[in-house]
PDB file of C-alpha atoms and ligand atoms in Angstrom:
ATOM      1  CA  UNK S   1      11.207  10.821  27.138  1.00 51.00           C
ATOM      2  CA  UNK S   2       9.859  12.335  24.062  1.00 50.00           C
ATOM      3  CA  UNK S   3       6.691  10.494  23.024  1.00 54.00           C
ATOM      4  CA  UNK S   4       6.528   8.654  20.062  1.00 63.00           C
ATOM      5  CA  UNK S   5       3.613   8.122  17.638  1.00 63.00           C
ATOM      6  CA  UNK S   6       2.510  12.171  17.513  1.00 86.00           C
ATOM      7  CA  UNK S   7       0.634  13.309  14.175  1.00 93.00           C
ATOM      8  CA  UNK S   8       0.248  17.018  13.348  1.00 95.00           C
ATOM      9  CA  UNK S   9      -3.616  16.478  14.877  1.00 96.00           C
ATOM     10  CA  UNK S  10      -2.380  15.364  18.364  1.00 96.00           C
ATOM     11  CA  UNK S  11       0.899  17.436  18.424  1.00 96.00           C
ATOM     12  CA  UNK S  12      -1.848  20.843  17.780  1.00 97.00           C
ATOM     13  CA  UNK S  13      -4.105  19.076  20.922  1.00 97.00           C
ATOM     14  CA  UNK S  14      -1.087  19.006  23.109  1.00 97.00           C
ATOM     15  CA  UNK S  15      -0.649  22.226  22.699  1.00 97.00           C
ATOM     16  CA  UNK S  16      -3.348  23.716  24.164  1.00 98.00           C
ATOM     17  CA  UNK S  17      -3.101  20.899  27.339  1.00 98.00           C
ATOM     18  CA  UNK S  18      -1.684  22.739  30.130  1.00 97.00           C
ATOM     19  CA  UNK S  19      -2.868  21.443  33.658  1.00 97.00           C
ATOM     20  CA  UNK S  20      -3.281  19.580  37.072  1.00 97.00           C
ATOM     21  CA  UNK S  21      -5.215  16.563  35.945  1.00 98.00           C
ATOM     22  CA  UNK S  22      -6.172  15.783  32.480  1.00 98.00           C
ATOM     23  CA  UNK S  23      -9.048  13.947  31.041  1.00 98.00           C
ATOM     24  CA  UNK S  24      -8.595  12.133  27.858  1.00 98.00           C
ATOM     25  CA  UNK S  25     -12.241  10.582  26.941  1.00 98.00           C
ATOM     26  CA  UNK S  26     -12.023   7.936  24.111  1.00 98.00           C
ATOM     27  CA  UNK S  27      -7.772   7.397  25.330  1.00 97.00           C
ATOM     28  CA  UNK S  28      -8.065   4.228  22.616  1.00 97.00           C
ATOM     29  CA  UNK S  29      -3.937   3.394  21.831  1.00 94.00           C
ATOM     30  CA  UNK S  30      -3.253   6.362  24.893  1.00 96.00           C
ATOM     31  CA  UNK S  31      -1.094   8.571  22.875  1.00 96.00           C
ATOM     32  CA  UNK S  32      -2.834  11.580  24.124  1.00 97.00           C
ATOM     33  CA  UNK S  33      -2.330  10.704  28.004  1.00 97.00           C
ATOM     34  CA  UNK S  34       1.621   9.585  27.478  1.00 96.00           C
ATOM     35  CA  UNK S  35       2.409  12.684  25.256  1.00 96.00           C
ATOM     36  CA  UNK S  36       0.913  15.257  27.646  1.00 97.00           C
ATOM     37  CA  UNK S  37       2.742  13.561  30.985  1.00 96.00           C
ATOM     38  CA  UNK S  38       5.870  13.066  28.705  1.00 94.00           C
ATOM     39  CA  UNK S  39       6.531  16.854  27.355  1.00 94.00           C
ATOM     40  CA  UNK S  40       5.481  18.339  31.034  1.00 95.00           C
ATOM     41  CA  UNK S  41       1.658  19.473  30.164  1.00 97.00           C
ATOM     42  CA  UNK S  42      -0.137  17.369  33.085  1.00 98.00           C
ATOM     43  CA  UNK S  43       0.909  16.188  35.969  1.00 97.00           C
ATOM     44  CA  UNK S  44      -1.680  12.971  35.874  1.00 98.00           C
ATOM     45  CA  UNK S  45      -3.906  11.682  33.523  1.00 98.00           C
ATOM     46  CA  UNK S  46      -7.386  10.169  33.788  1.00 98.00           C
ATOM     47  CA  UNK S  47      -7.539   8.000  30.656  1.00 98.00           C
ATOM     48  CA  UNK S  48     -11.170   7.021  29.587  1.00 98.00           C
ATOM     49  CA  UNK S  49     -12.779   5.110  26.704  1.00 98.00           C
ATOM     50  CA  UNK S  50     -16.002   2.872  26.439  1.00 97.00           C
ATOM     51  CA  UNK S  51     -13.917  -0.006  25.022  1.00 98.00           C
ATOM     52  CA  UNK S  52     -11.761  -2.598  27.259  1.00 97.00           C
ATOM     53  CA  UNK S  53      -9.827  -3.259  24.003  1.00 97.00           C
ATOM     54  CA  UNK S  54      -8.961   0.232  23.682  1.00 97.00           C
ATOM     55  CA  UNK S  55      -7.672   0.289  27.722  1.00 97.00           C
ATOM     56  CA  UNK S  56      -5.908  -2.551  27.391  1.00 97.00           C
ATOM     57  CA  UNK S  57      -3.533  -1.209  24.483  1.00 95.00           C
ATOM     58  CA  UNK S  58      -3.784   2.299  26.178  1.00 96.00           C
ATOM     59  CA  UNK S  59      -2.865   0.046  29.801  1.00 96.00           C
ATOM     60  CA  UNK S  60      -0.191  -1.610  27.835  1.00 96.00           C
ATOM     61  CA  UNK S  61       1.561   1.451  25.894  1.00 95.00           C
ATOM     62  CA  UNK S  62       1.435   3.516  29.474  1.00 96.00           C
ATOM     63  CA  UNK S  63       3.495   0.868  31.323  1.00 96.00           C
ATOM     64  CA  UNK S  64       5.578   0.918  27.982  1.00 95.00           C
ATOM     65  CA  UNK S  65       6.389   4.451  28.579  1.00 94.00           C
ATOM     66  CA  UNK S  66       7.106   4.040  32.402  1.00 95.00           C
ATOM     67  CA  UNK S  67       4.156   6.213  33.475  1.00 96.00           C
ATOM     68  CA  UNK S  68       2.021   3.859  35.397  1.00 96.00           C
ATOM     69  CA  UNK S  69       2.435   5.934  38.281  1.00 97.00           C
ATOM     70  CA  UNK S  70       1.331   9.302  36.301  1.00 97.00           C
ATOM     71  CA  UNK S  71      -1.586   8.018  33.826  1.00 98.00           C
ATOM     72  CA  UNK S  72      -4.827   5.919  35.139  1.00 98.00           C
ATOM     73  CA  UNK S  73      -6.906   4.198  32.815  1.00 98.00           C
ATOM     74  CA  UNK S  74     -10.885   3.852  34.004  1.00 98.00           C
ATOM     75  CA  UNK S  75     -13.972   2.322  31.779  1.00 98.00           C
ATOM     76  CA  UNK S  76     -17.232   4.061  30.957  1.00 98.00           C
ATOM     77  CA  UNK S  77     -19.093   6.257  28.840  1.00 98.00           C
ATOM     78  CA  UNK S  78     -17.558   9.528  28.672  1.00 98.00           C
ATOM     79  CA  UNK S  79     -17.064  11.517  31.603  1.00 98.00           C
ATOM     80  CA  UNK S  80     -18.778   8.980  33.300  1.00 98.00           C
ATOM     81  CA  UNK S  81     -15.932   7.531  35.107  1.00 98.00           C
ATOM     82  CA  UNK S  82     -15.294  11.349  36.557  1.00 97.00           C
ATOM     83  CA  UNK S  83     -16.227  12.919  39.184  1.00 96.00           C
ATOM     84  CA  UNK S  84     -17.251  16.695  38.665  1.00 95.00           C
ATOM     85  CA  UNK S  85     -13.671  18.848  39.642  1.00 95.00           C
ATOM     86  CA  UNK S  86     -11.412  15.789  39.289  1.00 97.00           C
ATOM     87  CA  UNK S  87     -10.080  16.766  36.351  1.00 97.00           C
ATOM     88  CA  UNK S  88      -9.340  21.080  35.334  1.00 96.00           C
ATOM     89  CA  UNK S  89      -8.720  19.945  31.383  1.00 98.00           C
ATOM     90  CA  UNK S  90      -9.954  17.314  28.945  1.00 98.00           C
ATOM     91  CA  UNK S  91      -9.529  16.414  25.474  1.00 98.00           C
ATOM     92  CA  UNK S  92     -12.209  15.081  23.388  1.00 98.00           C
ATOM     93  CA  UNK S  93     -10.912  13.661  19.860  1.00 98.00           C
ATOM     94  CA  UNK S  94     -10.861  11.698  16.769  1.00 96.00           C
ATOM     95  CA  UNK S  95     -14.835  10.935  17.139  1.00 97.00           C
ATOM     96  CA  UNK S  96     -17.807  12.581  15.344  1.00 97.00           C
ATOM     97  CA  UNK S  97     -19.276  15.539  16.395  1.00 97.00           C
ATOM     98  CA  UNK S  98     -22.306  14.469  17.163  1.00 96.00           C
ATOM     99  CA  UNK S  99     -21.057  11.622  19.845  1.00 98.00           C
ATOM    100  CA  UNK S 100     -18.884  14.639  21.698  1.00 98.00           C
ATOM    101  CA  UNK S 101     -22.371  16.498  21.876  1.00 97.00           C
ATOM    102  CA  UNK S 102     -23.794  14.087  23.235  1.00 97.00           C
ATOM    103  CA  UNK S 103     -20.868  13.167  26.023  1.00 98.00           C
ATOM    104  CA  UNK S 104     -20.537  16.614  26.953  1.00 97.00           C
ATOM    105  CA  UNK S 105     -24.517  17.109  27.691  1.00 96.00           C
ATOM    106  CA  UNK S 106     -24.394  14.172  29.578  1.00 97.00           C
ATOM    107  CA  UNK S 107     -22.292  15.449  32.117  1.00 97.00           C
ATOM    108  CA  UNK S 108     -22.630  19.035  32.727  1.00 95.00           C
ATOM    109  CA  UNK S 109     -21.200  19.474  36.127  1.00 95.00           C
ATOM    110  CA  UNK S 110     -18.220  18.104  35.196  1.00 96.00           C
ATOM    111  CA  UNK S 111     -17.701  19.982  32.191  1.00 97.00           C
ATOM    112  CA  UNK S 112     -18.401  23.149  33.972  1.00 95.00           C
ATOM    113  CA  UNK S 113     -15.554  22.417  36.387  1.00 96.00           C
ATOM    114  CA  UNK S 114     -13.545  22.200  33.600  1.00 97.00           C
ATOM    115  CA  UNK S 115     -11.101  25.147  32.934  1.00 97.00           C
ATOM    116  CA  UNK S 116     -10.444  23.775  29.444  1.00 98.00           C
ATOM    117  CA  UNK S 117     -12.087  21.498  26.915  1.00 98.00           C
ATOM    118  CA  UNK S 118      -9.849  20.627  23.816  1.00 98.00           C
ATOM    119  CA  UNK S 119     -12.070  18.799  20.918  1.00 98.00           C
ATOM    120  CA  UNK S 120     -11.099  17.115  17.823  1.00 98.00           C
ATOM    121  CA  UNK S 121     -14.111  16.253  16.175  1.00 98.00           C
ATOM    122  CA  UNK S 122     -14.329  14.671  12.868  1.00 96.00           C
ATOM    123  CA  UNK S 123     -17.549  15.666  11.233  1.00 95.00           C
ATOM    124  CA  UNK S 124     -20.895  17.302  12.335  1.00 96.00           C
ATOM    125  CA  UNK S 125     -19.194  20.364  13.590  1.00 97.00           C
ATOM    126  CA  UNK S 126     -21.679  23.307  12.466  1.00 97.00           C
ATOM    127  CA  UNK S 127     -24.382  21.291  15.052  1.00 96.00           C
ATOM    128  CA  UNK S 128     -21.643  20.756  17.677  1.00 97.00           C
ATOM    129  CA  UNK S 129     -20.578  24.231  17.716  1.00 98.00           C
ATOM    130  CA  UNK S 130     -24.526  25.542  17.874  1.00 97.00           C
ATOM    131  CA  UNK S 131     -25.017  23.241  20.708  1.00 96.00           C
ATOM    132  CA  UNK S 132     -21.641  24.374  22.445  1.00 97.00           C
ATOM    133  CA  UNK S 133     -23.314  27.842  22.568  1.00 97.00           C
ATOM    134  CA  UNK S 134     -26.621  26.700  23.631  1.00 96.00           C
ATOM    135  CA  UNK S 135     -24.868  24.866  26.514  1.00 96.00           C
ATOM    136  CA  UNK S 136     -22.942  27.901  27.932  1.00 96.00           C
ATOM    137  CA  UNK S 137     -19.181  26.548  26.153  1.00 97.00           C
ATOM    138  CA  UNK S 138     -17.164  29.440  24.464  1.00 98.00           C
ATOM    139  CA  UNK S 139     -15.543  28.274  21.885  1.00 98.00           C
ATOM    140  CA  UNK S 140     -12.391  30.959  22.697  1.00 98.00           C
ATOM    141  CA  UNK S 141     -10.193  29.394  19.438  1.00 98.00           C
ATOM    142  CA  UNK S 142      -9.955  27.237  16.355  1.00 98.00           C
ATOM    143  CA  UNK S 143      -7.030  25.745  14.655  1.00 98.00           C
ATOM    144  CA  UNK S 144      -7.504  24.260  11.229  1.00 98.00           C
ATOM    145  CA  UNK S 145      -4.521  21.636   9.861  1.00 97.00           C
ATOM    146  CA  UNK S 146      -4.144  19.893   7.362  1.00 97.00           C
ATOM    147  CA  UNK S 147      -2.749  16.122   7.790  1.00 94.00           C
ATOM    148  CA  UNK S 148      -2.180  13.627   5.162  1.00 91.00           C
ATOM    149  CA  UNK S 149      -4.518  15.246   2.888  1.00 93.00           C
ATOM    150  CA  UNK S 150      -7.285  15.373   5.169  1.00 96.00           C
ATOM    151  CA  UNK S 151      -8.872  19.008   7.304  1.00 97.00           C
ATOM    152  CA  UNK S 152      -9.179  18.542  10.728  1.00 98.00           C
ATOM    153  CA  UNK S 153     -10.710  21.013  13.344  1.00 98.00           C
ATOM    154  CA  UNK S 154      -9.433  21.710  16.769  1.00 98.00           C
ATOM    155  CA  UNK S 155     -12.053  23.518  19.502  1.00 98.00           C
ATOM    156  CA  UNK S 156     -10.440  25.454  22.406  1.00 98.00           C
ATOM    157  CA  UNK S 157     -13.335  25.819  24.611  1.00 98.00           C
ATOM    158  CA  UNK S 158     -14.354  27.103  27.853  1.00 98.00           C
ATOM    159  CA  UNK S 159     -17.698  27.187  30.287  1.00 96.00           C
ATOM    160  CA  UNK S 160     -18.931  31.288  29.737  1.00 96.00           C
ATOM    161  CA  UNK S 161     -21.281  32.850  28.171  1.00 96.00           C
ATOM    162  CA  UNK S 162     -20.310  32.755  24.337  1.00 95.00           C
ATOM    163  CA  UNK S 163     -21.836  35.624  21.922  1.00 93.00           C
ATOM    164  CA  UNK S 164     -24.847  35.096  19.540  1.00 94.00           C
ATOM    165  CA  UNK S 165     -23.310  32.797  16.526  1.00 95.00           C
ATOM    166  CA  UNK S 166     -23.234  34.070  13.143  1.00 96.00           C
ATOM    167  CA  UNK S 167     -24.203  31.341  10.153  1.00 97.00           C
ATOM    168  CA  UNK S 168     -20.791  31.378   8.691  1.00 97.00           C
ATOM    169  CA  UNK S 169     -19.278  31.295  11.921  1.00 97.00           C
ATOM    170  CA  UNK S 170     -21.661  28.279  13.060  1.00 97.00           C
ATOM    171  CA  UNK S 171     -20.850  26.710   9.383  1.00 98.00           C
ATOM    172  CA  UNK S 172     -16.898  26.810   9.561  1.00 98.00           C
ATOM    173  CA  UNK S 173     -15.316  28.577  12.766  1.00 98.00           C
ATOM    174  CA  UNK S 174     -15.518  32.513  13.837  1.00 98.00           C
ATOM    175  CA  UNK S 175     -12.182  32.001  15.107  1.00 98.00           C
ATOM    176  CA  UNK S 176     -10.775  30.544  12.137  1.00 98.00           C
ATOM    177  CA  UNK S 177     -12.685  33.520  10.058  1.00 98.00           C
ATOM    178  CA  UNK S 178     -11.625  36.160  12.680  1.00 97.00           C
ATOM    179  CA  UNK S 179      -7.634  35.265  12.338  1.00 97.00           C
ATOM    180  CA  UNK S 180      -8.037  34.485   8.760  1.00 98.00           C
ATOM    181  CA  UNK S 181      -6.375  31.272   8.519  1.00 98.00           C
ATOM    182  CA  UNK S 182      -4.812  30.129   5.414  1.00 98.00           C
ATOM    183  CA  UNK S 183      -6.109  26.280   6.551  1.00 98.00           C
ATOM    184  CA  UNK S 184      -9.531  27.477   6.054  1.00 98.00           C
ATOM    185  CA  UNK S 185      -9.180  29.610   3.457  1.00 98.00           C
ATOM    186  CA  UNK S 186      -7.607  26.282   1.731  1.00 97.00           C
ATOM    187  CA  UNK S 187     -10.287  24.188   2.751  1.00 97.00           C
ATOM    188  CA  UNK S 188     -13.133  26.841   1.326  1.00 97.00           C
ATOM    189  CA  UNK S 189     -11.221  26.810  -2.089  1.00 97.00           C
ATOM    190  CA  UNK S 190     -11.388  23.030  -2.328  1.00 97.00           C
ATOM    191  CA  UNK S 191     -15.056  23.129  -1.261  1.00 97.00           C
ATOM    192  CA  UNK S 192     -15.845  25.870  -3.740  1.00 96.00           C
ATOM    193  CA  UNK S 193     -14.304  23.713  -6.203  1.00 96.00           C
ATOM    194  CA  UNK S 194     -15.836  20.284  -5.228  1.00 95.00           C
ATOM    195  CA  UNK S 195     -19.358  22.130  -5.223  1.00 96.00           C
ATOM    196  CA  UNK S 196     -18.847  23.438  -8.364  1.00 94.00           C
ATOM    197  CA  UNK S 197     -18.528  20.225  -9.844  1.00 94.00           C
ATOM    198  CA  UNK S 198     -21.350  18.679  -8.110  1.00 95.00           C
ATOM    199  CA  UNK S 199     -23.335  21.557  -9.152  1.00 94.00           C
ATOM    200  CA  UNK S 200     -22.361  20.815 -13.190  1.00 91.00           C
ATOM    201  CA  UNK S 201     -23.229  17.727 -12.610  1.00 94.00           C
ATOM    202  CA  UNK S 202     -26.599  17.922 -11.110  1.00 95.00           C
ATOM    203  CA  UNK S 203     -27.431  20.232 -14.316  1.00 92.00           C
ATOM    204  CA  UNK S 204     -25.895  17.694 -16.646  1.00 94.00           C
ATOM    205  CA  UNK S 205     -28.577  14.792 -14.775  1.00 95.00           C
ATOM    206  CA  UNK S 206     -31.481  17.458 -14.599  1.00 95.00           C
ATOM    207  CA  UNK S 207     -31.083  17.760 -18.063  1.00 96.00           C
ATOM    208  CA  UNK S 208     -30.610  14.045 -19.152  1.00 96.00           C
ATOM    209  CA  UNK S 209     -33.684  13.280 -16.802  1.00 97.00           C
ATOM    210  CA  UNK S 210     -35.562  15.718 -18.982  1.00 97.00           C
ATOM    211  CA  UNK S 211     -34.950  14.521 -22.260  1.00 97.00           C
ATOM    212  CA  UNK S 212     -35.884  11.227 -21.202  1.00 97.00           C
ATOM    213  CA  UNK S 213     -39.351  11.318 -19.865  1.00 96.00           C
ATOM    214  CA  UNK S 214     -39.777  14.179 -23.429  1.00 96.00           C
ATOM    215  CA  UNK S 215     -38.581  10.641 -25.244  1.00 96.00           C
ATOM    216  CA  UNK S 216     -40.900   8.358 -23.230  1.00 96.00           C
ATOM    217  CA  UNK S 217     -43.671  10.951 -24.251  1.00 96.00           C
ATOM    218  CA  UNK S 218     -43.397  11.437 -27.433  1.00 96.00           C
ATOM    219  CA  UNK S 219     -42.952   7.418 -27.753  1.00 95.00           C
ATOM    220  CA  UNK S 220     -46.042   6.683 -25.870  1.00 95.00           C
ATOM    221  CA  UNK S 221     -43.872   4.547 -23.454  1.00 94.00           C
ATOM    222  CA  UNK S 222     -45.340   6.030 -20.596  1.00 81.00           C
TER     223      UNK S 222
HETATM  224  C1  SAM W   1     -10.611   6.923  16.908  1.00 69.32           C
HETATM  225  S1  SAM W   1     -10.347   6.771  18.612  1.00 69.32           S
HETATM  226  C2  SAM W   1      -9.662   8.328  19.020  1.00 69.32           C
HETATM  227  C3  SAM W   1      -8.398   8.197  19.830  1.00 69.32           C
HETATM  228  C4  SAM W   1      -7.776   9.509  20.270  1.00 69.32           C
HETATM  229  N1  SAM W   1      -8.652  10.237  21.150  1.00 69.32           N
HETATM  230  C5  SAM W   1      -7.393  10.373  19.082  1.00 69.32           C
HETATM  231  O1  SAM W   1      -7.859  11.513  18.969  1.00 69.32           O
HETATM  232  O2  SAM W   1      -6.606   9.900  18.244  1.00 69.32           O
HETATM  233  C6  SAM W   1     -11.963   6.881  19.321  1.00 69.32           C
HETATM  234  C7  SAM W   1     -12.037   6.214  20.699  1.00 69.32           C
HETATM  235  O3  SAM W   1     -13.202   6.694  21.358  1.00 69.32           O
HETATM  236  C8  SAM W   1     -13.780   5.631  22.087  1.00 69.32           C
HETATM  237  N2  SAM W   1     -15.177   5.997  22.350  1.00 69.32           N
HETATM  238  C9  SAM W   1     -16.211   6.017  21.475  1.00 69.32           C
HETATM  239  N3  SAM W   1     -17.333   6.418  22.081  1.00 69.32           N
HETATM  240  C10 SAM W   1     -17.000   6.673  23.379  1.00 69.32           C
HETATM  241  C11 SAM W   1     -17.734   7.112  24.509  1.00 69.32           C
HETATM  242  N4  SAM W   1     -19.031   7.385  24.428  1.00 69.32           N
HETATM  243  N5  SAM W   1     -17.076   7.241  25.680  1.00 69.32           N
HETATM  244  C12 SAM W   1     -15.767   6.951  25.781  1.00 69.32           C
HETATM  245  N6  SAM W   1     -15.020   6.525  24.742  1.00 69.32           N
HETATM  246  C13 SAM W   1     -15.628   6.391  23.556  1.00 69.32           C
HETATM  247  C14 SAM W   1     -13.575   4.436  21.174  1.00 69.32           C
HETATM  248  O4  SAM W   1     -13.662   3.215  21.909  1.00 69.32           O
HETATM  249  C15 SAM W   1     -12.164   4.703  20.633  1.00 69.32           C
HETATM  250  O5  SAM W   1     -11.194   4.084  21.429  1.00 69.32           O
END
């Protein structure tokens, strides 16, 4: 059955999911999990997330879809509910970068069983990529899409040993740079652009600031 409910993000996850037994940590409405059993990418899913709401809509979707039998849901923080070499892939998305740090350093063993790591974070992603090469993670590829108006990032990662990181490549993606991807190069235009702006601006107020403490001066209003 084809799965229903797939945005450009997810549909660009799925397409790096190609395994055994899949993680999905932070399943909420279980998209993820029923899209990767229902176009052939994982056999079974293990279907995570810290919230019983989310489990219970991911629960009820999953028995929607027929796939009781291919997709468990568990409860916990992050790869908590795993045990290390349970799972060979997981996906990570649609939280902040700084939360996905922070659930992949809290489980290293698992992680490093992993032969894939997929991760969709939302912001923070210059300190989640410097701490994915601290940790050992290659970050082997980058996608960049644009959905309803809004950049999103896609990690392909695996445990290695990744090279030194370059600023730019730490700031926006040496992948993305590397394979010079017309996403990015879109994005940096827009963010040239917005900067500008802010930049006029802050000379406009740096300015106006100036004139009025030289007014308060010369009125003795200090
Ligand atoms: C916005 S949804 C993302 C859903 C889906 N992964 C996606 O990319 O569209 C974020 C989900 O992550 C869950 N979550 C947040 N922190 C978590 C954690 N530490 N461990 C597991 N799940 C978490 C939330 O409960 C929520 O259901």
């Amino acid at each position: 059955m084809k799965p229903a409910h797939l945005s450009k993000r997810l549909e660009t996850i799925l397409k790096y999911v190609d395994c055994r037994v899949l993680a999905d940590i932070g399943t909420d409405h279980g998209y993820i999990p029923a899209a990767a059993c229902g176009l052939g990418r994982a056999r079974f899913v293990i279907a995570c997330d810290l919230s019983p709401g989310s489990l219970k809509k991911a629960g009820e979707y999953i028995r929607e879809r027929r796939l009781s039998d291919r997709i468990e849901t568990r409860l916990g923080y992050g790869f908590d509910p795993i045990a290390p070499g349970e799972a060979d892939m997981a996906v990570i998305s649609g939280m902040g970068g700084a939360l996905i740090r922070d659930i992949i350093q809290k489980s290293p063993d698992t992680v490093k069983n992993l032969t894939r790591l997929i991760l969709g974070p939302q912001r923070d992603l210059p300190a989640l990529r410097q701490r994915l090469n601290e940790m050992g993670i290659i970050i082997k590829d980058e996608e960049m899409i644009l959905d309803k108006k809004r950049f999103y990032n896609i990690l392909i990662c695996e445990p290695g040993t990744p090279e030194p990181m370059t600023p730019e490549g730490r700031m926006f993606g040496q992948a993305l740079i590397n394979k010079s991807d017309p996403v990015l190069r879109l994005f940096l235009l827009k963010l040239l652009e917005r900067n500008a702006r802010i930049l006029e601006h802050t000379e406009t107020l740096k300015e106006e600031t100036r004139l009025a403490a030289m007014a308060l001066a010369q009125k003795g209003w200090f």
